[in-house]
Amino acid sequence: MVLSLYVILFLALHLLPGMKSSMINVNNNGYDGIVIAINPSVPEDEKLIQNIKEMVSEASTYLFHATKRRLYFRNVSILIPMTWKSKPEYVMPKQESYDQADVIVANPYLKYGDDPYTLQYGQCGEKGQYIHFTPNFLLTNNLPIYGSRGRVFVHEWAHLRWGIFDEYNVDRPFYISRRNTIEATRCSTHITGTNVVFKGCQGGSCVTRPCRRDSLTGLYEANCTFIPNESQTAKDSIMFMQSLNSVTEFCTAETHNTEAPNLQNKMCDHRSTWDVIVKSDDFQKAPPMTGTDPPPHPTFSLLKTKQRVVCLVLDKSGSMNSEDRLFRMNQAVELYLIQIIEKGSLVGLVTFESVATIQNNLIKITDENAYEEIRAKLPRAADGGTSICRGLTAGFQAITHSDQSTSGSEIVLLTDGEDNQISSCFEEVKQSGAIIHTIALGPAAAKELETLSNMTGGYRFFANKDINGLTDAFSRISSRSGSITQQAIQLESKALSITGKKWINGTVPVDSTVGNDTFFVVTWTIQKPEILLQDPKGRRYNTSDFKEDKLNIRTARLQIPGIAETGTWSYHLLNKQASSQELTVTMTTRARSSTTLPVTATAHMSRSTTHYPNPVIVYAHVSQGLLPVLGVNVTAIIESENGHQVKLELWDNGAGADTVKNDGIYSRYFTDFHGNGRYSLKVHAQAKKKPARLSLRQQRNKALYIPGYVENGKIIVNPPRPEVKEDMAEAEVEDFSRLTSGESFTVSGAPPAGSLTHAFPPVKIKDLEATVKGDQIQLSWTAPGKVLDKGKANSYIIRISKHFQDLQEDFDNATLVNTSSLTPKEAGSIEVFEFKPEPFKIENGTKIYIAIQAIHETNLASEVSNIAQAIKFIPPQEASVPALGTKTSATSLAILGLAVALSIF
């Protein structure tokens, strides 16, 4: 099919790499389309809106100067929740929604935690997910702690928009420099201050003492704190301490601290934040503005979320007769109407082939009668051609006939057919303001469907051979208002092939965060099976308890009375007939109560399109509210158009594709391409037998909490931030199960299935650590794979030097370590290796840098790892300490000979 220039333009604009739909664009140096959304649980407060406006206005000027007159904020939409009162100045949103917002305003999950942060887990230079501000941060005076809110916004914007990272490190606040000094982890090193231990504070007064060196690490003791001087001359860096009045710039190549053990150096190969920023797409579109005038003030639109309006636009063309597609579609739509869509929503139904028919204008979902009215109009037969545009137009009409605006309404478009006329209604779609979710059923579905989703901020799904693919896709299309306790959650979604006269058994855990509005559904292909379901207390539900669908779409459903029992539910299915058949089991539920935040899982790919041999990363985020859930078994199931399925275990180990260990983000590279076209993604997250943990630690990628400042030699302290005690930092989570669909992605340029060559090297090692043990150095790291993070590497190359730059700039000529006794382990394993660093002699004061490469069997080499540092240092009998109030940025060390374990990113 030949695409028109209009279609190609939209593909170029909208099918760009990215993990989250955003409406932001750069136009004449100004950012347009920014969405700041307030969570429905936030109490109404006019001051909140006013402070958001002031923050963005201040940030715009600060950003303009920080980017050297390139970028500022021009147009910002503030999305008001439906729970707030209506006002004349509030207008109706279009595609703007809470779930797709760039900035969210929401209460923290716990009573503490007002640090602004950005949910960011992509690679260097990749955009983040969203910025989170708490109402308390926006409504109270935080100036001494974080600096002005406008400066904080720019710090977080840099995370979100340009994919750069913090230049401090709360886990490694100090490091030993090349000059043998203890330095605070920061950029730039021109920022001065003093290092103290707080012995006790009362009111605004504290007793402090100078920091002592730790006898094991050679660094300062664990509770040593860097206190910056209030008066500074350093202009950088915004990603370290934007609160300082002098700081107005990002670190450049000239001022960047390549040694600091921070996430910026780890993730961006020691490049400065400015170097990453200037290579971003935003900067390519924004040359410096001429003149000396400041940028114009931002303009704000106040949008109020409306009642949810959804119109189902379903294909009933002749091709829907094949592979039981019409039945499968009806089964999935029924599940969506009864179990997924929120009560009170308005739902319409349109069917189309060569022509389109409005089966139902909008009906409010209040009770079973409303479901039945829509279900009764589901198509019983398939015939005719495919006209997607006519279906969409009828969908818009069904919405407007019910006195609702298409702006902000949702269309769920399902089709399995080709249609070379889709581009003819692109302008109508764009003008409608509607959000279009697309479900491509089978490999022949129109290739332009994703364009409709991308241009309107909708979801895109692909369902193929996997019989559960359609129900999984529909289950993902829940409200995007931010009301998480109202959204449906999938606990189980399993396709079962069962032979004649055989039983099949399974279990599903129901945890204490869910249990309301719980359904257990069984579908079949030939004959209804015998069904037995048992709750954790032994109560049984038999086949007669299940309600069979009146439309004969081979579905039996049980709604669990009241709140489902917490614990393990078991099910048993008997295929009563002689031949084999396919069965499916689906279990959905909602939060146990409006005040109980459920454990949730979301999934997506790092890119919506990829061209071979570029790999993509699978991401799954498991959380309860805004807190990460750790120790979960997470499996991605990826299916290609030819029906080939790949199961991939995702990891939260801080190695390979994973950015940070133990942050609730599970990830892995995907390289098992089987041909071109669409691929579907489903993720199963479960905690069974192995306890998961809820992390109560503060988020990363955030504005640094400043404990105080030094003014005229005196320390002025800020109120201490609430901290979680180490023994209370994690809470055990009971067994749970979650299934979720990620959006589809598209592959091009891949070789035919079966002829795939290994074009990918082992992944870069990012967590190399070194320790001196006697006259030897012990290394540890997470093993990469043969192909990125899969399989086993063939060998390792380890090189050492006494100079950091030798390894950073000329790795191949540094001293080689004998690794003949080192056999690589399976990817994800912990490697440990000891060696004698010949020709260097380890003695008091020895400092050695080490780096490593992994080699593929076809001699494809990984990037050079992070550079680890090993020091032998023995403190003097009575360690000297710096005087209180020292104005210098570091304290010199005498290198005398203690083994020190360090890792420089």
JSON list of N, CA, C and O in Angstrom, two decimals, residues 6-37:
[
{"chain": "A", "resi": 6, "resn": "TYR", "atom": "N", "xyz": [0.63, 12.93, 3.38]},
{"chain": "A", "resi": 6, "resn": "TYR", "atom": "CA", "xyz": [0.03, 13.32, 4.66]},
{"chain": "A", "resi": 6, "resn": "TYR", "atom": "C", "xyz": [0.24, 12.24, 5.71]},
{"chain": "A", "resi": 6, "resn": "TYR", "atom": "O", "xyz": [0.59, 12.51, 6.85]},
{"chain": "A", "resi": 7, "resn": "VAL", "atom": "N", "xyz": [0.03, 10.98, 5.28]},
{"chain": "A", "resi": 7, "resn": "VAL", "atom": "CA", "xyz": [0.24, 9.87, 6.21]},
{"chain": "A", "resi": 7, "resn": "VAL", "atom": "C", "xyz": [1.69, 9.79, 6.62]},
{"chain": "A", "resi": 7, "resn": "VAL", "atom": "O", "xyz": [2.03, 9.62, 7.80]},
{"chain": "A", "resi": 8, "resn": "ILE", "atom": "N", "xyz": [2.60, 9.93, 5.65]},
{"chain": "A", "resi": 8, "resn": "ILE", "atom": "CA", "xyz": [4.03, 9.84, 5.95]},
{"chain": "A", "resi": 8, "resn": "ILE", "atom": "C", "xyz": [4.43, 10.94, 6.93]},
{"chain": "A", "resi": 8, "resn": "ILE", "atom": "O", "xyz": [5.21, 10.73, 7.85]},
{"chain": "A", "resi": 9, "resn": "LEU", "atom": "N", "xyz": [3.86, 12.13, 6.74]},
{"chain": "A", "resi": 9, "resn": "LEU", "atom": "CA", "xyz": [4.16, 13.24, 7.64]},
{"chain": "A", "resi": 9, "resn": "LEU", "atom": "C", "xyz": [3.74, 12.89, 9.06]},
{"chain": "A", "resi": 9, "resn": "LEU", "atom": "O", "xyz": [4.49, 13.09, 10.01]},
{"chain": "A", "resi": 10, "resn": "PHE", "atom": "N", "xyz": [2.53, 12.34, 9.20]},
{"chain": "A", "resi": 10, "resn": "PHE", "atom": "CA", "xyz": [2.07, 11.97, 10.54]},
{"chain": "A", "resi": 10, "resn": "PHE", "atom": "C", "xyz": [2.91, 10.87, 11.14]},
{"chain": "A", "resi": 10, "resn": "PHE", "atom": "O", "xyz": [3.22, 10.89, 12.33]},
{"chain": "A", "resi": 11, "resn": "LEU", "atom": "N", "xyz": [3.31, 9.90, 10.31]},
{"chain": "A", "resi": 11, "resn": "LEU", "atom": "CA", "xyz": [4.17, 8.84, 10.82]},
{"chain": "A", "resi": 11, "resn": "LEU", "atom": "C", "xyz": [5.48, 9.41, 11.32]},
{"chain": "A", "resi": 11, "resn": "LEU", "atom": "O", "xyz": [6.00, 9.03, 12.37]},
{"chain": "A", "resi": 12, "resn": "ALA", "atom": "N", "xyz": [6.03, 10.35, 10.57]},
{"chain": "A", "resi": 12, "resn": "ALA", "atom": "CA", "xyz": [7.31, 10.95, 10.96]},
{"chain": "A", "resi": 12, "resn": "ALA", "atom": "C", "xyz": [7.18, 11.73, 12.26]},
{"chain": "A", "resi": 12, "resn": "ALA", "atom": "O", "xyz": [8.07, 11.72, 13.10]},
{"chain": "A", "resi": 13, "resn": "LEU", "atom": "N", "xyz": [6.02, 12.38, 12.44]},
{"chain": "A", "resi": 13, "resn": "LEU", "atom": "CA", "xyz": [5.84, 13.21, 13.63]},
{"chain": "A", "resi": 13, "resn": "LEU", "atom": "C", "xyz": [5.47, 12.41, 14.86]},
{"chain": "A", "resi": 13, "resn": "LEU", "atom": "O", "xyz": [5.83, 12.76, 15.98]},
{"chain": "A", "resi": 14, "resn": "HIS", "atom": "N", "xyz": [4.74, 11.33, 14.65]},
{"chain": "A", "resi": 14, "resn": "HIS", "atom": "CA", "xyz": [4.12, 10.67, 15.81]},
{"chain": "A", "resi": 14, "resn": "HIS", "atom": "C", "xyz": [4.68, 9.31, 16.15]},
{"chain": "A", "resi": 14, "resn": "HIS", "atom": "O", "xyz": [4.48, 8.83, 17.25]},
{"chain": "A", "resi": 15, "resn": "LEU", "atom": "N", "xyz": [5.36, 8.65, 15.23]},
{"chain": "A", "resi": 15, "resn": "LEU", "atom": "CA", "xyz": [5.90, 7.33, 15.55]},
{"chain": "A", "resi": 15, "resn": "LEU", "atom": "C", "xyz": [7.37, 7.44, 15.92]},
{"chain": "A", "resi": 15, "resn": "LEU", "atom": "O", "xyz": [8.21, 6.69, 15.46]},
{"chain": "A", "resi": 16, "resn": "LEU", "atom": "N", "xyz": [7.68, 8.42, 16.74]},
{"chain": "A", "resi": 16, "resn": "LEU", "atom": "CA", "xyz": [9.05, 8.61, 17.20]},
{"chain": "A", "resi": 16, "resn": "LEU", "atom": "C", "xyz": [9.30, 7.77, 18.43]},
{"chain": "A", "resi": 16, "resn": "LEU", "atom": "O", "xyz": [8.38, 7.40, 19.15]},
{"chain": "A", "resi": 17, "resn": "PRO", "atom": "N", "xyz": [10.58, 7.46, 18.73]},
{"chain": "A", "resi": 17, "resn": "PRO", "atom": "CA", "xyz": [10.87, 6.70, 19.95]},
{"chain": "A", "resi": 17, "resn": "PRO", "atom": "C", "xyz": [10.33, 7.42, 21.17]},
{"chain": "A", "resi": 17, "resn": "PRO", "atom": "O", "xyz": [10.35, 8.64, 21.26]},
{"chain": "A", "resi": 18, "resn": "GLY", "atom": "N", "xyz": [9.86, 6.66, 22.11]},
{"chain": "A", "resi": 18, "resn": "GLY", "atom": "CA", "xyz": [9.36, 7.27, 23.34]},
{"chain": "A", "resi": 18, "resn": "GLY", "atom": "C", "xyz": [8.57, 6.27, 24.14]},
{"chain": "A", "resi": 18, "resn": "GLY", "atom": "O", "xyz": [8.01, 5.34, 23.59]},
{"chain": "A", "resi": 19, "resn": "MET", "atom": "N", "xyz": [8.54, 6.44, 25.47]},
{"chain": "A", "resi": 19, "resn": "MET", "atom": "CA", "xyz": [7.88, 5.50, 26.34]},
{"chain": "A", "resi": 19, "resn": "MET", "atom": "C", "xyz": [6.50, 5.98, 26.77]},
{"chain": "A", "resi": 19, "resn": "MET", "atom": "O", "xyz": [5.71, 5.22, 27.26]},
{"chain": "A", "resi": 20, "resn": "LYS", "atom": "N", "xyz": [6.22, 7.27, 26.59]},
{"chain": "A", "resi": 20, "resn": "LYS", "atom": "CA", "xyz": [4.96, 7.80, 27.11]},
{"chain": "A", "resi": 20, "resn": "LYS", "atom": "C", "xyz": [4.49, 8.90, 26.17]},
{"chain": "A", "resi": 20, "resn": "LYS", "atom": "O", "xyz": [5.25, 9.72, 25.70]},
{"chain": "A", "resi": 21, "resn": "SER", "atom": "N", "xyz": [3.20, 8.88, 25.92]},
{"chain": "A", "resi": 21, "resn": "SER", "atom": "CA", "xyz": [2.63, 9.89, 25.04]},
{"chain": "A", "resi": 21, "resn": "SER", "atom": "C", "xyz": [2.67, 11.25, 25.72]},
{"chain": "A", "resi": 21, "resn": "SER", "atom": "O", "xyz": [2.29, 11.40, 26.87]},
{"chain": "A", "resi": 22, "resn": "SER", "atom": "N", "xyz": [3.15, 12.25, 25.02]},
{"chain": "A", "resi": 22, "resn": "SER", "atom": "CA", "xyz": [3.16, 13.61, 25.55]},
{"chain": "A", "resi": 22, "resn": "SER", "atom": "C", "xyz": [2.78, 14.55, 24.42]},
{"chain": "A", "resi": 22, "resn": "SER", "atom": "O", "xyz": [3.09, 14.31, 23.25]},
{"chain": "A", "resi": 23, "resn": "MET", "atom": "N", "xyz": [2.09, 15.62, 24.77]},
{"chain": "A", "resi": 23, "resn": "MET", "atom": "CA", "xyz": [1.64, 16.57, 23.76]},
{"chain": "A", "resi": 23, "resn": "MET", "atom": "C", "xyz": [2.59, 17.75, 23.63]},
{"chain": "A", "resi": 23, "resn": "MET", "atom": "O", "xyz": [2.31, 18.71, 22.91]},
{"chain": "A", "resi": 24, "resn": "ILE", "atom": "N", "xyz": [3.74, 17.69, 24.30]},
{"chain": "A", "resi": 24, "resn": "ILE", "atom": "CA", "xyz": [4.68, 18.81, 24.28]},
{"chain": "A", "resi": 24, "resn": "ILE", "atom": "C", "xyz": [5.35, 18.92, 22.92]},
{"chain": "A", "resi": 24, "resn": "ILE", "atom": "O", "xyz": [5.76, 17.93, 22.32]},
{"chain": "A", "resi": 25, "resn": "ASN", "atom": "N", "xyz": [5.47, 20.13, 22.44]},
{"chain": "A", "resi": 25, "resn": "ASN", "atom": "CA", "xyz": [6.30, 20.39, 21.25]},
{"chain": "A", "resi": 25, "resn": "ASN", "atom": "C", "xyz": [6.98, 21.75, 21.41]},
{"chain": "A", "resi": 25, "resn": "ASN", "atom": "O", "xyz": [6.56, 22.59, 22.21]},
{"chain": "A", "resi": 26, "resn": "VAL", "atom": "N", "xyz": [8.06, 21.94, 20.66]},
{"chain": "A", "resi": 26, "resn": "VAL", "atom": "CA", "xyz": [8.82, 23.19, 20.69]},
{"chain": "A", "resi": 26, "resn": "VAL", "atom": "C", "xyz": [8.46, 23.99, 19.44]},
{"chain": "A", "resi": 26, "resn": "VAL", "atom": "O", "xyz": [8.60, 23.50, 18.32]},
{"chain": "A", "resi": 27, "resn": "ASN", "atom": "N", "xyz": [8.00, 25.21, 19.64]},
{"chain": "A", "resi": 27, "resn": "ASN", "atom": "CA", "xyz": [7.57, 26.05, 18.54]},
{"chain": "A", "resi": 27, "resn": "ASN", "atom": "C", "xyz": [8.14, 27.45, 18.75]},
{"chain": "A", "resi": 27, "resn": "ASN", "atom": "O", "xyz": [7.80, 28.13, 19.72]},
{"chain": "A", "resi": 28, "resn": "ASN", "atom": "N", "xyz": [9.06, 27.86, 17.86]},
{"chain": "A", "resi": 28, "resn": "ASN", "atom": "CA", "xyz": [9.70, 29.18, 17.98]},
{"chain": "A", "resi": 28, "resn": "ASN", "atom": "C", "xyz": [10.27, 29.40, 19.39]},
{"chain": "A", "resi": 28, "resn": "ASN", "atom": "O", "xyz": [9.99, 30.42, 20.03]},
{"chain": "A", "resi": 29, "resn": "ASN", "atom": "N", "xyz": [11.02, 28.41, 19.85]},
{"chain": "A", "resi": 29, "resn": "ASN", "atom": "CA", "xyz": [11.73, 28.45, 21.13]},
{"chain": "A", "resi": 29, "resn": "ASN", "atom": "C", "xyz": [10.83, 28.27, 22.36]},
{"chain": "A", "resi": 29, "resn": "ASN", "atom": "O", "xyz": [11.33, 28.21, 23.48]},
{"chain": "A", "resi": 30, "resn": "GLY", "atom": "N", "xyz": [9.54, 28.18, 22.16]},
{"chain": "A", "resi": 30, "resn": "GLY", "atom": "CA", "xyz": [8.63, 28.03, 23.30]},
{"chain": "A", "resi": 30, "resn": "GLY", "atom": "C", "xyz": [8.07, 26.62, 23.41]},
{"chain": "A", "resi": 30, "resn": "GLY", "atom": "O", "xyz": [7.74, 25.99, 22.39]},
{"chain": "A", "resi": 31, "resn": "TYR", "atom": "N", "xyz": [7.94, 26.12, 24.62]},
{"chain": "A", "resi": 31, "resn": "TYR", "atom": "CA", "xyz": [7.29, 24.83, 24.86]},
{"chain": "A", "resi": 31, "resn": "TYR", "atom": "C", "xyz": [5.78, 25.02, 24.87]},
{"chain": "A", "resi": 31, "resn": "TYR", "atom": "O", "xyz": [5.25, 25.80, 25.66]},
{"chain": "A", "resi": 32, "resn": "ASP", "atom": "N", "xyz": [5.09, 24.29, 24.01]},
{"chain": "A", "resi": 32, "resn": "ASP", "atom": "CA", "xyz": [3.63, 24.28, 23.97]},
{"chain": "A", "resi": 32, "resn": "ASP", "atom": "C", "xyz": [3.14, 22.89, 24.39]},
{"chain": "A", "resi": 32, "resn": "ASP", "atom": "O", "xyz": [3.85, 21.89, 24.25]},
{"chain": "A", "resi": 33, "resn": "GLY", "atom": "N", "xyz": [1.91, 22.84, 24.88]},
{"chain": "A", "resi": 33, "resn": "GLY", "atom": "CA", "xyz": [1.27, 21.55, 25.14]},
{"chain": "A", "resi": 33, "resn": "GLY", "atom": "C", "xyz": [1.62, 20.89, 26.45]},
{"chain": "A", "resi": 33, "resn": "GLY", "atom": "O", "xyz": [1.35, 19.70, 26.64]},
{"chain": "A", "resi": 34, "resn": "ILE", "atom": "N", "xyz": [2.21, 21.62, 27.39]},
{"chain": "A", "resi": 34, "resn": "ILE", "atom": "CA", "xyz": [2.54, 21.04, 28.70]},
{"chain": "A", "resi": 34, "resn": "ILE", "atom": "C", "xyz": [1.25, 20.84, 29.49]},
{"chain": "A", "resi": 34, "resn": "ILE", "atom": "O", "xyz": [0.39, 21.72, 29.55]},
{"chain": "A", "resi": 35, "resn": "VAL", "atom": "N", "xyz": [1.11, 19.65, 30.11]},
{"chain": "A", "resi": 35, "resn": "VAL", "atom": "CA", "xyz": [-0.08, 19.34, 30.91]},
{"chain": "A", "resi": 35, "resn": "VAL", "atom": "C", "xyz": [0.35, 19.09, 32.36]},
{"chain": "A", "resi": 35, "resn": "VAL", "atom": "O", "xyz": [1.17, 18.22, 32.63]},
{"chain": "A", "resi": 36, "resn": "ILE", "atom": "N", "xyz": [-0.23, 19.88, 33.27]},
{"chain": "A", "resi": 36, "resn": "ILE", "atom": "CA", "xyz": [-0.05, 19.68, 34.71]},
{"chain": "A", "resi": 36, "resn": "ILE", "atom": "C", "xyz": [-1.39, 19.25, 35.27]},
{"chain": "A", "resi": 36, "resn": "ILE", "atom": "O", "xyz": [-2.37, 19.98, 35.17]},
{"chain": "A", "resi": 37, "resn": "ALA", "atom": "N", "xyz": [-1.46, 18.03, 35.82]},
{"chain": "A", "resi": 37, "resn": "ALA", "atom": "CA", "xyz": [-2.74, 17.46, 36.24]},
{"chain": "A", "resi": 37, "resn": "ALA", "atom": "C", "xyz": [-2.79, 17.29, 37.75]},
{"chain": "A", "resi": 37, "resn": "ALA", "atom": "O", "xyz": [-1.84, 16.80, 38.36]}
]
